[in-house]
Short mmCIF file of C-alpha atoms in Angstrom, two decimals:
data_model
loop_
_atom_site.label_atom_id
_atom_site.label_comp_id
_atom_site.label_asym_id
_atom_site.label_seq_id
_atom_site.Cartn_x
_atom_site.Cartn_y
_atom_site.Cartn_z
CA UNK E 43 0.00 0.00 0.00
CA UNK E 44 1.40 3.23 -0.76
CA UNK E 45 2.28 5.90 1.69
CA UNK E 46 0.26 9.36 2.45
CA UNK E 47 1.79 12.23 0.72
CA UNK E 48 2.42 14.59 3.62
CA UNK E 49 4.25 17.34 1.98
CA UNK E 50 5.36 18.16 -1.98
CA UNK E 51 7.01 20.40 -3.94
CA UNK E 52 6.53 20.74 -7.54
CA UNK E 53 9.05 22.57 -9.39
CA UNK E 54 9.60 25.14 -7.01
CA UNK E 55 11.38 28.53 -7.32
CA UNK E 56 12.82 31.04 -4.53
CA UNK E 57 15.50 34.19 -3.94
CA UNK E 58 16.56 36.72 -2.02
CA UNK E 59 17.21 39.86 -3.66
CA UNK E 60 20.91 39.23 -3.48
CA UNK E 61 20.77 35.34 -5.64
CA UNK E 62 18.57 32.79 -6.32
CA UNK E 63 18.02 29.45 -3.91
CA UNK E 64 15.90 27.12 -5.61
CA UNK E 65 14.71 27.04 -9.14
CA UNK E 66 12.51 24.35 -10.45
CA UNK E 67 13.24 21.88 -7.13
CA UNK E 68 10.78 18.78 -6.26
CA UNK E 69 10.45 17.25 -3.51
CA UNK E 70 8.24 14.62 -1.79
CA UNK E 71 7.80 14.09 2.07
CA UNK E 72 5.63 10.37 3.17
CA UNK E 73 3.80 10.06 6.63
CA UNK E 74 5.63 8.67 9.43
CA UNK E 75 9.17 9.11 7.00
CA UNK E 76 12.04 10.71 9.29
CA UNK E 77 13.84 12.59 6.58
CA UNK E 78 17.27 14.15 7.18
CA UNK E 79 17.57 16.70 4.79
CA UNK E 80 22.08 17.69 5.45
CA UNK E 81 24.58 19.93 3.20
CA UNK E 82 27.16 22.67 3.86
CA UNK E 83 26.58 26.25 4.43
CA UNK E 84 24.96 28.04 1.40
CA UNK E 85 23.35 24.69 0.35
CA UNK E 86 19.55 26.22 0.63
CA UNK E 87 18.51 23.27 3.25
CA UNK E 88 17.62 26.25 5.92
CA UNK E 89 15.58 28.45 3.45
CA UNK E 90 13.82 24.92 2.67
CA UNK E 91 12.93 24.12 6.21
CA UNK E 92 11.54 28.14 5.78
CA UNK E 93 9.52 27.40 3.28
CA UNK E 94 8.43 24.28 4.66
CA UNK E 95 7.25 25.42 7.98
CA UNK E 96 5.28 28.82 6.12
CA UNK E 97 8.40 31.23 7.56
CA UNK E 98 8.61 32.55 3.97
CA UNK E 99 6.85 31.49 0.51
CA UNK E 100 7.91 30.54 -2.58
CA UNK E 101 7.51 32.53 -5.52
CA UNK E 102 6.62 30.09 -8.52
CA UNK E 103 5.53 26.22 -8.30
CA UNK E 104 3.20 24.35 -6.48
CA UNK E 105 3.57 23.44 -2.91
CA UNK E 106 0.80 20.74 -1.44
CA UNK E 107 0.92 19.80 2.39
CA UNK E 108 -1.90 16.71 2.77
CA UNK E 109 -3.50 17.11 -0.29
CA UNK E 110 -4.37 20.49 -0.05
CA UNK E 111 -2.43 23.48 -1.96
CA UNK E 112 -0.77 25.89 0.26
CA UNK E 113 -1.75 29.57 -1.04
CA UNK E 114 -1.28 33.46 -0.07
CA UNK E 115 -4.96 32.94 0.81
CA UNK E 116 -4.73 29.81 3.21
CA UNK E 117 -0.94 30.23 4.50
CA UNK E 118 -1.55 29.63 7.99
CA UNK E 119 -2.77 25.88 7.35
CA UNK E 120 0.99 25.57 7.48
CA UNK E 121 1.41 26.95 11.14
CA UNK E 122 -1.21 24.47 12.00
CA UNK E 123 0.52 21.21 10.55
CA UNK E 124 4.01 22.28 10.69
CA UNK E 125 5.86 22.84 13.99
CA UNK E 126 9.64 23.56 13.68
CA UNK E 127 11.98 24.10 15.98
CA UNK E 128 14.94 26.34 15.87
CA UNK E 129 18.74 26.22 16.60
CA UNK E 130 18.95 28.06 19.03
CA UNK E 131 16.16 27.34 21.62
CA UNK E 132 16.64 31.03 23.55
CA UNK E 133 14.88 32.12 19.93
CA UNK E 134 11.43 30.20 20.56
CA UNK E 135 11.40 31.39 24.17
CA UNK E 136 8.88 34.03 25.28
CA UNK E 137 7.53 33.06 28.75
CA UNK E 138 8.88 34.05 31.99
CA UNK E 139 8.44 30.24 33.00
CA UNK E 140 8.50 27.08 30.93
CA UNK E 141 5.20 26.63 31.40
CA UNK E 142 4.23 29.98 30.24
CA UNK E 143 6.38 29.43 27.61
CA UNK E 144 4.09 25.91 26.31
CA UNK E 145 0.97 27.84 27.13
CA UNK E 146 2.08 30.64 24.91
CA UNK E 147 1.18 28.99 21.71
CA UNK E 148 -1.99 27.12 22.99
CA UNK E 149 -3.17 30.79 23.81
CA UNK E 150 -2.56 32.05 20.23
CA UNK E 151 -5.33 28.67 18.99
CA UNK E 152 -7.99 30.00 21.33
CA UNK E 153 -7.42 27.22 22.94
CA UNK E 154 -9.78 26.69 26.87
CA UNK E 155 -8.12 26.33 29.87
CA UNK E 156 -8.72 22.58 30.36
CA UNK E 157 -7.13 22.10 27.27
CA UNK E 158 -4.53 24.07 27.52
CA UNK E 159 -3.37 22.71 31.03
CA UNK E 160 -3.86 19.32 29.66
CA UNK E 161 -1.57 19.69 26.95
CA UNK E 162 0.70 20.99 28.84
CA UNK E 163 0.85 18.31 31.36
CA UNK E 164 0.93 15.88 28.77
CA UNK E 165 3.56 17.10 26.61
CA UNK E 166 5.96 17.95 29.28
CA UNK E 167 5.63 14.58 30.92
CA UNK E 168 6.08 13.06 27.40
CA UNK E 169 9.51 15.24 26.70
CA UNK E 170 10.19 14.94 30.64
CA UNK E 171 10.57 18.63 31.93
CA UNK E 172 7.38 18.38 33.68
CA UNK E 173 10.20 19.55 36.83
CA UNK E 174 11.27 22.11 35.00
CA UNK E 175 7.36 23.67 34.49
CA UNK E 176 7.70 26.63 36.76
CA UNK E 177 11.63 27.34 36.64
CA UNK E 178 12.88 30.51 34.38
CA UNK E 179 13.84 28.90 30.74
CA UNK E 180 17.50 30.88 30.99
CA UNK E 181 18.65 29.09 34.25
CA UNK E 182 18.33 25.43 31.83
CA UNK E 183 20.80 24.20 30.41
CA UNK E 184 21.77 23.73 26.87
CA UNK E 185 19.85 19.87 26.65
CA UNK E 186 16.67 20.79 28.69
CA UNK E 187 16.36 24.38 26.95
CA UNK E 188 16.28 22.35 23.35
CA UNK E 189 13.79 19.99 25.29
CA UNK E 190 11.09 22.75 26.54
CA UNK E 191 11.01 24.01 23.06
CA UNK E 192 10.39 20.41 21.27
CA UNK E 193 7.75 20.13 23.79
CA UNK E 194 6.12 23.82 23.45
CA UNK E 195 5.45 22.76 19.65
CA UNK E 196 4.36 19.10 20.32
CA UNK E 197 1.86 20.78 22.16
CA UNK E 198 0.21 22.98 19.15
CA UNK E 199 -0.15 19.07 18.09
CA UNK E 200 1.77 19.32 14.52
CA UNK E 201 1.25 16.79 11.71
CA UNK E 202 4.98 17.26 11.42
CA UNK E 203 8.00 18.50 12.82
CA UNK E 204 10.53 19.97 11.47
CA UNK E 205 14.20 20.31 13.54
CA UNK E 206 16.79 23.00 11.93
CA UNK E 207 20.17 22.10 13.17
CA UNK E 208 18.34 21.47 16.63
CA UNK E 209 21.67 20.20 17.89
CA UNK E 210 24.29 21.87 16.52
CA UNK E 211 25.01 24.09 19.81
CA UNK E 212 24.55 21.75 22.05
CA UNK E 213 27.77 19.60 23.88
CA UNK E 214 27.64 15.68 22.79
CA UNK E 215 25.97 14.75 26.03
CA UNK E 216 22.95 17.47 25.27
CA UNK E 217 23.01 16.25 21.91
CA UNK E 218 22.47 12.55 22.53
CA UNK E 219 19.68 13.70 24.59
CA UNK E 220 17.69 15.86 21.69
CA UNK E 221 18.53 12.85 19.31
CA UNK E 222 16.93 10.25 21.46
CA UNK E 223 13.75 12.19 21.83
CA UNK E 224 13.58 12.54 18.01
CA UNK E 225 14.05 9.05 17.62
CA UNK E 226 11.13 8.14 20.00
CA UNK E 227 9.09 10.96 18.39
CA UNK E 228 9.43 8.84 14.84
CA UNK E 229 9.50 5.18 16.84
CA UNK E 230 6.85 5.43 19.07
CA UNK E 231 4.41 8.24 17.83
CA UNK E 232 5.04 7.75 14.22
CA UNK E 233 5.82 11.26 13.70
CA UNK E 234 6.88 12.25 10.38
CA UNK E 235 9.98 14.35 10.82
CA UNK E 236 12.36 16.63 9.09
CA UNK E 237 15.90 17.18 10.32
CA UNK E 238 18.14 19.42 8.73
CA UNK E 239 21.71 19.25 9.18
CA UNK E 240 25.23 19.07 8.09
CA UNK E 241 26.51 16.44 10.66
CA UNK E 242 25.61 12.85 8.63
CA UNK E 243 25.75 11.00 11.93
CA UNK E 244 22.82 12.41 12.55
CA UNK E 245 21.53 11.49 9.18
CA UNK E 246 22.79 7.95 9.45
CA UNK E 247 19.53 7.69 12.29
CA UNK E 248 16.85 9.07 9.61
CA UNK E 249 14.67 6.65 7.41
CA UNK E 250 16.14 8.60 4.30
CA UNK E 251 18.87 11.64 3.41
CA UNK E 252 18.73 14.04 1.08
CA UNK E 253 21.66 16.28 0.06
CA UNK E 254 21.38 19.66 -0.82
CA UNK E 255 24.01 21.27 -2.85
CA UNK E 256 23.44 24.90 -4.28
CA UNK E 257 19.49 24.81 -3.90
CA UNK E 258 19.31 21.20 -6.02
CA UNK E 259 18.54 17.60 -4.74
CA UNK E 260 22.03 16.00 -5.67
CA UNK E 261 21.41 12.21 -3.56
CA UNK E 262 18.31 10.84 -2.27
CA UNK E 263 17.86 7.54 -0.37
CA UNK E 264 18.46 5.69 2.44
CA UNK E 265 22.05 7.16 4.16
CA UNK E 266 23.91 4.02 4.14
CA UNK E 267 23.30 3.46 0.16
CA UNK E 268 24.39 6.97 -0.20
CA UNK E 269 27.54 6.82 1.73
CA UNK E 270 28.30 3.06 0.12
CA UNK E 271 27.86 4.74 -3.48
CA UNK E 272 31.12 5.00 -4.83
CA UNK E 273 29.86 7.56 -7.36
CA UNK E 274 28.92 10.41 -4.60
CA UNK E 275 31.88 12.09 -3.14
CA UNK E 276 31.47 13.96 -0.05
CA UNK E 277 34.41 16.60 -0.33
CA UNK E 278 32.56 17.48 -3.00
CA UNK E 279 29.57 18.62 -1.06
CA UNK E 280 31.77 19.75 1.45
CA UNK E 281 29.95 17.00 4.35
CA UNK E 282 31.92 14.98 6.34
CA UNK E 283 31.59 11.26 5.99
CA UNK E 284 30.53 10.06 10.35
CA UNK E 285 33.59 9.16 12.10
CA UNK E 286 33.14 5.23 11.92
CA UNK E 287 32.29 5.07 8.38
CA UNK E 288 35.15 7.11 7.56
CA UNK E 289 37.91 4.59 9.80
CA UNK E 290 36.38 1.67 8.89
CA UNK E 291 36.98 2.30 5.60
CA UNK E 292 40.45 3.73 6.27
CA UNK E 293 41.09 0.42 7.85
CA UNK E 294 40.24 -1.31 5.14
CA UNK E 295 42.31 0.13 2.88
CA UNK E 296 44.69 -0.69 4.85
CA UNK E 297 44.09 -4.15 5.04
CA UNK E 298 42.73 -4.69 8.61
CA UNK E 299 39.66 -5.17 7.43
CA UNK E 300 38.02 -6.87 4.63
CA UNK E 301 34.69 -4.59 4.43
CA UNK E 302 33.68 -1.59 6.28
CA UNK E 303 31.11 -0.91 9.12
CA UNK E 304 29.32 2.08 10.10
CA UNK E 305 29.70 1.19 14.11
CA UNK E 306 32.46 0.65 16.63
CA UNK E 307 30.89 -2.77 17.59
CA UNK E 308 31.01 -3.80 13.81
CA UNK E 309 35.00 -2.41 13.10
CA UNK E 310 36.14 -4.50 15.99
CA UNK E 311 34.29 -7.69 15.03
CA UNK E 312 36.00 -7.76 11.46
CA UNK E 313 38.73 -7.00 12.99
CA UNK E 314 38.85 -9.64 15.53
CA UNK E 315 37.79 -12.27 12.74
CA UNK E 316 40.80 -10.96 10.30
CA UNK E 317 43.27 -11.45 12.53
CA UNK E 318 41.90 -14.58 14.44
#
């Protein structure tokens, strides 16, 4: 059976006064799909996470989000379905607590009361800061500040979630943290989910990668067949290949190993069979 369409682009266009982003781009997002969308600076995946979650619009093309066409005349269907959250979690804050801070966007639906305390009992149990409900968002740190925000938009109840570079300024142990959430977001409550990135370890988690490279859709499948494909070069794209993938197959070139593997675990199997 084939999946819902959750999201397309058809033949998109978009640019900022000073040069042009996309032109002509397609793209195709299924329900439940955990999409890591990665590429260097410059590469257009932020202004596509924009466009995605209605930040900005695109100029020419068609853009669908569950069967329905996204217009100037019915934008904010997209800040209904779409919840993103930022880089840098001290931008989405706007509460003097954390819990003012989830309440914030219930208030801007209309939401009741009941509701609204509801969700926001749910939500932070869910993400686990419900300890954290009436403490000032600035004393957090890095990990529970990325937290609150991931559970101020699960609250508005988003068909899907989009995360733009949600981790990049957080330290490994914050990181792991935000990652494991997102993974239980997808596992458990079949989430369909966007994360956009330029660290491929990250990518290596999602159902399917797609690399951006000056505003056009250069690979597309799932990460391991696009880091085994001996016709995509990385450097090229200027993306790092994740650090196992790149010593395994160091090792085997070297002869330590007779094929690579993309985890510790794996590298020091082979290597215990080679030499055993």
């Amino acid at each position: 059976m084939n999946k819902k369409k959750m999201l397309s682009l058809e033949h998109i266009s978009f640019a900022y006064p000073t040069h042009t982003v996309f032109e002509k781009l397609s793209l195709q997002i299924f329900e439940g799909e955990w999409v890591a969308i990665v590429g260097a600076n410059g590469s257009g995946k932020t202004t596509l996470a924009k466009i995605l979650s209605g930040l900005i619009q695109i100029e020419t093309g068609k853009f669908v989000i569950m069967d329905e066409e996204v217009t100037k005349h019915n934008f904010e269907l997209l800040r209904r379905k779409v919840g993103m959250v930022f880089q840098n979690p001290d931008d989405q804050f706007v509460g003097v607590t954390v819990r003012d801070d989830i309440a914030f966007g219930l208030e801007n639906h209309q939401l009741s009361r009941e509701i609204m305390e509801n969700r926001i009992d749910t939500y932070a149990k869910k993400i686990e800061v419900e300890d954290f409900l009436d403490r000032e968002p600035h004393v957090l740190s890095g990990g529970q500040k990325q937290r609150v925000a991931i559970a101020s938009v699960l609250a508005l109840e988003p068909e899907i979630m989009i995360f733009d570079e949600s981790t990049s300024m957080l330290d490994p142990h914050a990181k792991n943290e935000v990652m494991d959430v997102i993974h239980t977001l997808h596992q458990n409550d079949k989430k369909t989910i966007l994360t956009i990135t330029h660290d491929l370890e990250e990518a290596l988690l999602a159902d399917r990668m797609i690399i951006l490279h000056d505003g056009q859709i250069v690979a597309d499948g799932y990460p391991k067949d696009i880091f085994n494909d001996p016709t995509i070069n990385m450097d090229t794209y200027r993306l790092q290949l994740p650090y196992y993938i790149h010593m395994s197959r160091t090792l085997q070139s070297l002869g330590y190993i007779d094929e690579a593997s993309d985890t510790l675990e794996g590298i020091v199997s082979l290597i215990c069979d080679k030499f055993n």
